[in-house]
Structures are given as C-alpha cells and as structure tokens.
Coordinates of C-alpha atoms in Angstrom, one line a residue:
X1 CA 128.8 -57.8 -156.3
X2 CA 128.2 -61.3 -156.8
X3 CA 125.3 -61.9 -154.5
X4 CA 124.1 -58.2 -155.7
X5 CA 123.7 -59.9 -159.4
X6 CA 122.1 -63.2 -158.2
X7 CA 119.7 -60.9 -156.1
X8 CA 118.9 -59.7 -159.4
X9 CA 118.5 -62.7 -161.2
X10 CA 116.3 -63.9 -158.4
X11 CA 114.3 -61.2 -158.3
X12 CA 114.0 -59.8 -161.6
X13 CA 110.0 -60.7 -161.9
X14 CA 109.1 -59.0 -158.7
X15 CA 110.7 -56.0 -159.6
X16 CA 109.4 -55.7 -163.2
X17 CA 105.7 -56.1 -161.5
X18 CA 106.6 -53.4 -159.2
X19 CA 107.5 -51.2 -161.9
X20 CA 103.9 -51.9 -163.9
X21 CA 102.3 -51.3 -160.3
X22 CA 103.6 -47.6 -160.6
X23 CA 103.3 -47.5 -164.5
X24 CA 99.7 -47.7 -164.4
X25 CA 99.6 -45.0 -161.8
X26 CA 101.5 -43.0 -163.9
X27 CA 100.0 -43.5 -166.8
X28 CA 96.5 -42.3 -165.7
X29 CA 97.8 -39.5 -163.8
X30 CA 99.5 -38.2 -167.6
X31 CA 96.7 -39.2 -169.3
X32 CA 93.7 -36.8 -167.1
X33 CA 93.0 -34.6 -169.8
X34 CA 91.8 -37.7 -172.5
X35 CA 90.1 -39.5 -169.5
X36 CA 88.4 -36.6 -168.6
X37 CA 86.9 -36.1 -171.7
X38 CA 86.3 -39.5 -172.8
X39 CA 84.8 -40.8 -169.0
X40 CA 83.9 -37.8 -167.3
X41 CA 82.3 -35.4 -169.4
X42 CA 85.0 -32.8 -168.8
X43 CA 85.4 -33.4 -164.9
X44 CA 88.3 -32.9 -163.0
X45 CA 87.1 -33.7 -160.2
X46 CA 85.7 -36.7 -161.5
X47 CA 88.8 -37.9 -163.2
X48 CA 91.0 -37.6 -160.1
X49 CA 88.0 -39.4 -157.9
X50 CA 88.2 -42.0 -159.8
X51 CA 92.2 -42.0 -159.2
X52 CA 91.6 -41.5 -155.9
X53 CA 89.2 -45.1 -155.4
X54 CA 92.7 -46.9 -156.3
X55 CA 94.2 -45.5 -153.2
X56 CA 90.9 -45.6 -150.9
X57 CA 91.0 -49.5 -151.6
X58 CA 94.8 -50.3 -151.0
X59 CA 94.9 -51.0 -147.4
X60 CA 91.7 -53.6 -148.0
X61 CA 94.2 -55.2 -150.5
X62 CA 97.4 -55.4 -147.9
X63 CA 94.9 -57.7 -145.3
X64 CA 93.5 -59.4 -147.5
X65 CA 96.8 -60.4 -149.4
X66 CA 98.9 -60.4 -146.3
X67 CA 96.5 -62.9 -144.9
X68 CA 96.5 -65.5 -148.2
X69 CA 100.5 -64.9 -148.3
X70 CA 100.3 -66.3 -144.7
X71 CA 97.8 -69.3 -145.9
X72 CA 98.8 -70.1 -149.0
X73 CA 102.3 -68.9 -149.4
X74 CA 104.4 -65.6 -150.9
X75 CA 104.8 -66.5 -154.0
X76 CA 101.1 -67.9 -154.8
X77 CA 100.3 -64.3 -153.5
X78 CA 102.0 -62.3 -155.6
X79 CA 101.4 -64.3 -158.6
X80 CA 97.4 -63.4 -157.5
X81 CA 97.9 -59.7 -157.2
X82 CA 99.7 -59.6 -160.1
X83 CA 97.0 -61.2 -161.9
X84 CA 94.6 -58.3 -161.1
X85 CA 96.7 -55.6 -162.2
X86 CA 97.4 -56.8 -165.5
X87 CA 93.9 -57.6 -166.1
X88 CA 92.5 -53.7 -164.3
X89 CA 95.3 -52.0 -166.5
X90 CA 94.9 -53.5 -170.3
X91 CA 91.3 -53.8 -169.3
X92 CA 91.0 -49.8 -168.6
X93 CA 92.6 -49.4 -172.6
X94 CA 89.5 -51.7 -173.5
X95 CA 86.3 -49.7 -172.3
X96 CA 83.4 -47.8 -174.4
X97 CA 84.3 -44.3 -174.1
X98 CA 82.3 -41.0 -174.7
X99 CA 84.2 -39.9 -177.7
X100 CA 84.3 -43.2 -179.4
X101 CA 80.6 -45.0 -179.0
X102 CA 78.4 -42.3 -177.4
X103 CA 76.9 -41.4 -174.5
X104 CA 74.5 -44.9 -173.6
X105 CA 78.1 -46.7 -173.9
X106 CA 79.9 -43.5 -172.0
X107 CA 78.2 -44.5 -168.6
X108 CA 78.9 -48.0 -169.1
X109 CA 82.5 -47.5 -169.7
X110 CA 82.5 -45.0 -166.8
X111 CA 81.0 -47.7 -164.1
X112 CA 83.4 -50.4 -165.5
X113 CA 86.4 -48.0 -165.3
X114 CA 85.5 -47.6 -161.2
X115 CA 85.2 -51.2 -161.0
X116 CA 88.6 -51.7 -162.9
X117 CA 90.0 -48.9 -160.6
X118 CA 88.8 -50.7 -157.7
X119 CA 90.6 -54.0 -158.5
X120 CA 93.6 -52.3 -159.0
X121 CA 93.6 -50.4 -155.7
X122 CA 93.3 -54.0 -154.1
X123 CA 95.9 -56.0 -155.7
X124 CA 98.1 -53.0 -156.0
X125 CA 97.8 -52.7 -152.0
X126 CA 97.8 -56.4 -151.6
X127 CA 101.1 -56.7 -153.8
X128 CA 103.7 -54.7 -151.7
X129 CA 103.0 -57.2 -147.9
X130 CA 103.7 -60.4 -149.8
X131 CA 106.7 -59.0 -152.1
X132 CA 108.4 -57.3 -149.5
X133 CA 108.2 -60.1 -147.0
X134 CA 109.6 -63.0 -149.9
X135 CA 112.3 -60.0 -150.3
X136 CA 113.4 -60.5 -146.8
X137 CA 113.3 -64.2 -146.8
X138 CA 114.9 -64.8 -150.1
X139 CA 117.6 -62.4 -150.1
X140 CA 121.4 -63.4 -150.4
X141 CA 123.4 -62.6 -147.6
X142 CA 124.5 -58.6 -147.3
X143 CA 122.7 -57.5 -150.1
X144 CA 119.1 -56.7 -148.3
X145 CA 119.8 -53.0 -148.1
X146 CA 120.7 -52.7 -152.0
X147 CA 117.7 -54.7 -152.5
X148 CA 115.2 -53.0 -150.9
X149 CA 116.5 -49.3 -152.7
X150 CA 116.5 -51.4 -155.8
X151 CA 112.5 -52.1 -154.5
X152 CA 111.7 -48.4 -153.9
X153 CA 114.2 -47.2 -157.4
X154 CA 111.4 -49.1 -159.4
X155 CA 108.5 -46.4 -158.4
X156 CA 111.0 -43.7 -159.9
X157 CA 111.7 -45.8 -163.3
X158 CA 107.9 -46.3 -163.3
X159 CA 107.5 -42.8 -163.6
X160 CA 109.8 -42.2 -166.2
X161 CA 108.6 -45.0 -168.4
X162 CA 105.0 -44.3 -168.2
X163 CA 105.2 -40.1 -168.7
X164 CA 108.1 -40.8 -171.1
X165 CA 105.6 -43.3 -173.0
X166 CA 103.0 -40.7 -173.1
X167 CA 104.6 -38.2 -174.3
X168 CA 106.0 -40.1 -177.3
X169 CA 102.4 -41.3 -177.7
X170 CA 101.4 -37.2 -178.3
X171 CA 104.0 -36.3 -180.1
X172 CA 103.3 -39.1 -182.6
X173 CA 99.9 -39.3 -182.7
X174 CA 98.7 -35.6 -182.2
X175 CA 96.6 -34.2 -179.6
X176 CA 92.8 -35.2 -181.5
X177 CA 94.3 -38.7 -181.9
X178 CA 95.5 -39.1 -178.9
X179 CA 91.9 -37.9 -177.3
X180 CA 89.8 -39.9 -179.8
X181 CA 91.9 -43.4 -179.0
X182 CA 95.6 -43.0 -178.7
X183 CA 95.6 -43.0 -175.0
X184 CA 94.0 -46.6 -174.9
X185 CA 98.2 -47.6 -176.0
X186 CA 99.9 -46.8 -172.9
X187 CA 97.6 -49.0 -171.0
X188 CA 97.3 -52.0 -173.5
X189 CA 101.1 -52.0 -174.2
X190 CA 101.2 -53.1 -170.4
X191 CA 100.1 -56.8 -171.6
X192 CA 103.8 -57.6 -172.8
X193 CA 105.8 -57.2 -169.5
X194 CA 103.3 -58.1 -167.4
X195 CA 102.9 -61.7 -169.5
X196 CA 107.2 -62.0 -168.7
X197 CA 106.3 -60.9 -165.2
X198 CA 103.8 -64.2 -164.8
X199 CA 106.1 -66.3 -166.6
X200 CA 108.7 -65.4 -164.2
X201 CA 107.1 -65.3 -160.6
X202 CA 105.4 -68.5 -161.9
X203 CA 109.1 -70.0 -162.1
X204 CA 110.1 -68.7 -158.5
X205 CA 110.7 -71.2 -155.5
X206 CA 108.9 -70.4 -152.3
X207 CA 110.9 -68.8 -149.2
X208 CA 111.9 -71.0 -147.4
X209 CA 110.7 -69.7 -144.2
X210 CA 107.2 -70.2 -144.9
X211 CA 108.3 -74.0 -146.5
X212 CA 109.2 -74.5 -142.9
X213 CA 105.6 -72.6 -141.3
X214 CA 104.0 -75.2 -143.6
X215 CA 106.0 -78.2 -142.3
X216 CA 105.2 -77.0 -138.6
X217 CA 101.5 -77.3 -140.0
X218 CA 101.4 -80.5 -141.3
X219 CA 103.3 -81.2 -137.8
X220 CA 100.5 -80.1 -135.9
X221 CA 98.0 -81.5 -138.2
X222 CA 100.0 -85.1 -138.0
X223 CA 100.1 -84.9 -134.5
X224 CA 96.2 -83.9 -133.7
X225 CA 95.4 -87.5 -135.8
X226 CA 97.8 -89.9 -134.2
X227 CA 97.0 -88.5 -130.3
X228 CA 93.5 -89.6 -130.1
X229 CA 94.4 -93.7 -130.5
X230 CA 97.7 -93.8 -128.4
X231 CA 98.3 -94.9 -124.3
X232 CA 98.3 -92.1 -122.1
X233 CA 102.0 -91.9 -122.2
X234 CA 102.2 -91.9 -126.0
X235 CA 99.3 -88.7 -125.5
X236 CA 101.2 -86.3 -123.6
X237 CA 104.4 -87.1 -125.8
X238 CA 102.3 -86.6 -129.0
X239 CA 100.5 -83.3 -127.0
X240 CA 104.2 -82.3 -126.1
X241 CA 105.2 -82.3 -129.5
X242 CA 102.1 -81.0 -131.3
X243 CA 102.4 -78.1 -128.1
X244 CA 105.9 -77.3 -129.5
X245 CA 105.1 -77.4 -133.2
X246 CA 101.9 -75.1 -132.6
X247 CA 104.2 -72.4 -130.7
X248 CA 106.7 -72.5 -133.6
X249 CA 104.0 -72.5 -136.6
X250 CA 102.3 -69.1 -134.4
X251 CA 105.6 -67.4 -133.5
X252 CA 106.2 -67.9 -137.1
X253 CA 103.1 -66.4 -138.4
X254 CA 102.9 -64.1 -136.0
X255 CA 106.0 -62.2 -136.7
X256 CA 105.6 -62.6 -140.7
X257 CA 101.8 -61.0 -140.5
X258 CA 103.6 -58.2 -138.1
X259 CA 105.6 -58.1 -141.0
X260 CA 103.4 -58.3 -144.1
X261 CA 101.4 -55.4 -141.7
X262 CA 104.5 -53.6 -141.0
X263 CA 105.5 -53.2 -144.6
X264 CA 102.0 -51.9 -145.9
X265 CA 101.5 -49.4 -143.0
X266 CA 105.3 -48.0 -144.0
X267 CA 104.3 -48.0 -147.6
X268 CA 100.8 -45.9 -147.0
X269 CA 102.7 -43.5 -144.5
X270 CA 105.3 -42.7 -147.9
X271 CA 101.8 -42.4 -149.9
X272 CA 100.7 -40.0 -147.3
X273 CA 104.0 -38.0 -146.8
X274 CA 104.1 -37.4 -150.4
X275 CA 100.6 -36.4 -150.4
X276 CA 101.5 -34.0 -148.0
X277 CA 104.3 -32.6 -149.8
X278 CA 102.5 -32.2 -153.1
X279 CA 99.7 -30.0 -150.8
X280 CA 102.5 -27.9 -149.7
X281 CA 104.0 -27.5 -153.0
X282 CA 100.5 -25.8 -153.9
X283 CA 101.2 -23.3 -151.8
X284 CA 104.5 -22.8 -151.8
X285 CA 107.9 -24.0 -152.7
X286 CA 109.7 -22.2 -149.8
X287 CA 107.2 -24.5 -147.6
X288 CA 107.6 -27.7 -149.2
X289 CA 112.2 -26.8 -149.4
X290 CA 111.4 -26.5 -146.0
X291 CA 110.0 -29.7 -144.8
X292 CA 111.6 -32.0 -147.0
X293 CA 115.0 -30.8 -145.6
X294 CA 113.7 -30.6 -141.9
X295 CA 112.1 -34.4 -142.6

C-alpha cells in the first residue's frame, strides 16, 4: 500500500494529463450539436470529420514523440505533448464561430478548429509512447500492474468529468445559451488543471534508464574524441570500449523504441476495438453482448 501511494505521488501529473487527453475528447463528442451549428452549418457529418482528423493524426504523433522521448528524454516529451493539448483545447473555446461573429469569421473559425484538431491528434498520439514507457521505468517495485489500471481508469474518469461538466453547463445555462457561447466553458475551464499538470511534470526527475542511455552516449561520444590521438594499443582499447558502450546505448534504444512502438500500437488496437463495438452496437445489442463476452 505504501509503494501504491508513493506511485501516486510520483505520478500524479501524468495521470491528471491523461485525464484532460480524454476530457477534451469527451467534451467535443457531448458538445456536437453546438459545434455543429456554430462550425458546420448544421453538419453531422462535418462535425464528426472534424473529430475524426484527431484520430487520423495520432499514430504521426506516437513516432514522432516516441522518437524525441528517445533523443531528448521521457520527461522533456511529455512536458511537449502536453504543451499542445492544453494550447488545441482552450484554444478550440477561443475561435470566431457562426452564431457569434458571422459567416466571413465562421470559415475562419472552421479552418482554425481543423488546424487546432490536428495538433491535438498529434500530441494526444505522441503522449501515450513517452508516458507509458517513464511508467515502466519509474514505477516502485510490485505496484506496475495497479499502475497501469490506474493509467487506463483515467479515460473512464475523463468521461465522467467532461459529460458530467456538460451537462451542468445546460442545465444552468439553457439550451440557446449554451449554443450561442456556453459551450466555449468546458473547453476553456481546461486551462486550470492543465497549468498544475505543467507545474508538476515540470518538477519530475527523469527515469533513470534513459539517464544511463545518455551516459552510454556521452561514453561513445568521449571515446570517438580521445581514439584518434592515442598509440595503436591505446586505439583498440578505446575502440573496445566505445564498441561496448555503442552495443549498450543501441540495445537500450532499441528495446525502449520497441517499447514506445509497442505501447501506441496496443493503444490504437483498444481505439479500434471500441470502434468496432460501437458499429455493432448500431445494429444490435445481442451482437455487441456477444462479442464483448466472446473477446
């Protein structure tokens, strides 16, 4: 129970980002109706397009951010993609809308909301490789189950929080309020946590298994400068130890960008499954009883 509470205390600003991840998710998935209306002249199928870019542009996130957690480090990584989805979500509360500044400013607001979708997609994509990955790294000693269930429990609190939000939101504001600009709050309200988030993953240390990729670097690196003035001897000792350091530093990158790939295929394969289910569930509830039990 003890490490369980120190994993939390560790942890706390990674989790509380992966919550917002989902919120904003949630939040535009309530909020369709306004959106439609204030972005897409009355199109569904525009309004859930432009849901759809977020998830069309994930896996471009997960390389590129896998890659720069490999470079640069976990916790610089997720302080990046964290970044970008504070700034797409408050940004997205922000934009000229149909119903507030006309049409010229409507298909402004519409282009910028794609663009802010966009950005979100990646970081969103690029945040799960590097978070999971510092998970593994960081976690106290037979706790890593509990923490990766507390990982995937966020997505269902994110839910809650941001349909729960919105729902308040109506029933306080009214249905013409809320379309004309009550359902800018739910995104703007975002800033708040996501500020504490910054603070905190500003304040974590770095895993200590990539402190010890980068001091196999600077190993290799060291070694490259002091082989070329040394006897022949003092060259294949220095070759012989920059050979061993290069090994390590690409066995350990190796297996953490199998990792940071791992994690983001196994995270798009949930996004799919549930995809698949929500199909079914069209069609069917005997169907979808059917394959969750059988899955």
């Amino acid at each position: 129970m003890a490490n369980l509470w120190a994993l939390v205390r560790q942890w706390w600003p990674l989790l509380l980002g992966n919550i917002l991840e989902w919120y904003e998710f949630g939040v535009y998935g309530s909020l369709t109706k306004e959106l439609s209306a204030n972005f897409f002249r009355a199109s569904t199928f525009g309004t859930w397009s432009g849901f759809a870019v977020t998830f069309l542009l994930r896996p471009v996130g997960g390389i590129v951010f896998g890659l720069l957690a490999d470079r640069v480090g976990r916790k610089r990584a997720t302080l990046w993609s964290m970044r970008g989805m504070l700034f797409a979500t408050v940004a997205q509360g922000l934009l000229p809308s149909l119903l507030c500044c006309g049409e010229a400013s409507a298909d402004v607001g519409l282009v910028l909301l794609i663009v802010l979708r966009a950005l979100q997609g990646v970081c969103t994509g690029g945040e799960i490789g590097p978070l999971v990955t510092y998970m593994a790294e960081s976690a106290p000693p037979g706790v890593l189950g509990v923490g990766t269930a507390l990982f995937l429990l966020c997505v269902y609190v994110a839910f809650v929080i941001s349909q729960g939000l919105v729902a308040l939101a109506v029933l306080v504001l009214g249905p013409e309020r809320m379309l004309e600009w009550g359902w800018r709050l739910p995104f703007l309200v975002a800033l708040v946590p996501g500020l504490v988030t910054l603070w905190g993953r500003s304040h974590l240390p770095e895993s200590a298994e990539f402190v010890e990729l980068q001091s196999a670097r600077n190993l290799m690196s060291s070694g490259d400068a002091q082989a070329a003035p040394s006897s022949t001897g003092s060259v294949a000792g220095g070759e012989s130890g920059v050979n061993a350091a290069s090994a390590s530093c690409a066995s350990c990158e190796g297996a953490r960008s199998r990792g940071v790939a791992a994690s983001e295929a196994a995270g798009h394969a949930g996004q799919i499954f549930a995809t698949v289910r929500g199909f079914l569930h069209d069609y069917g509830r005997a169907l979808v009883i059917g394959f969750s039990v059988s899955s």
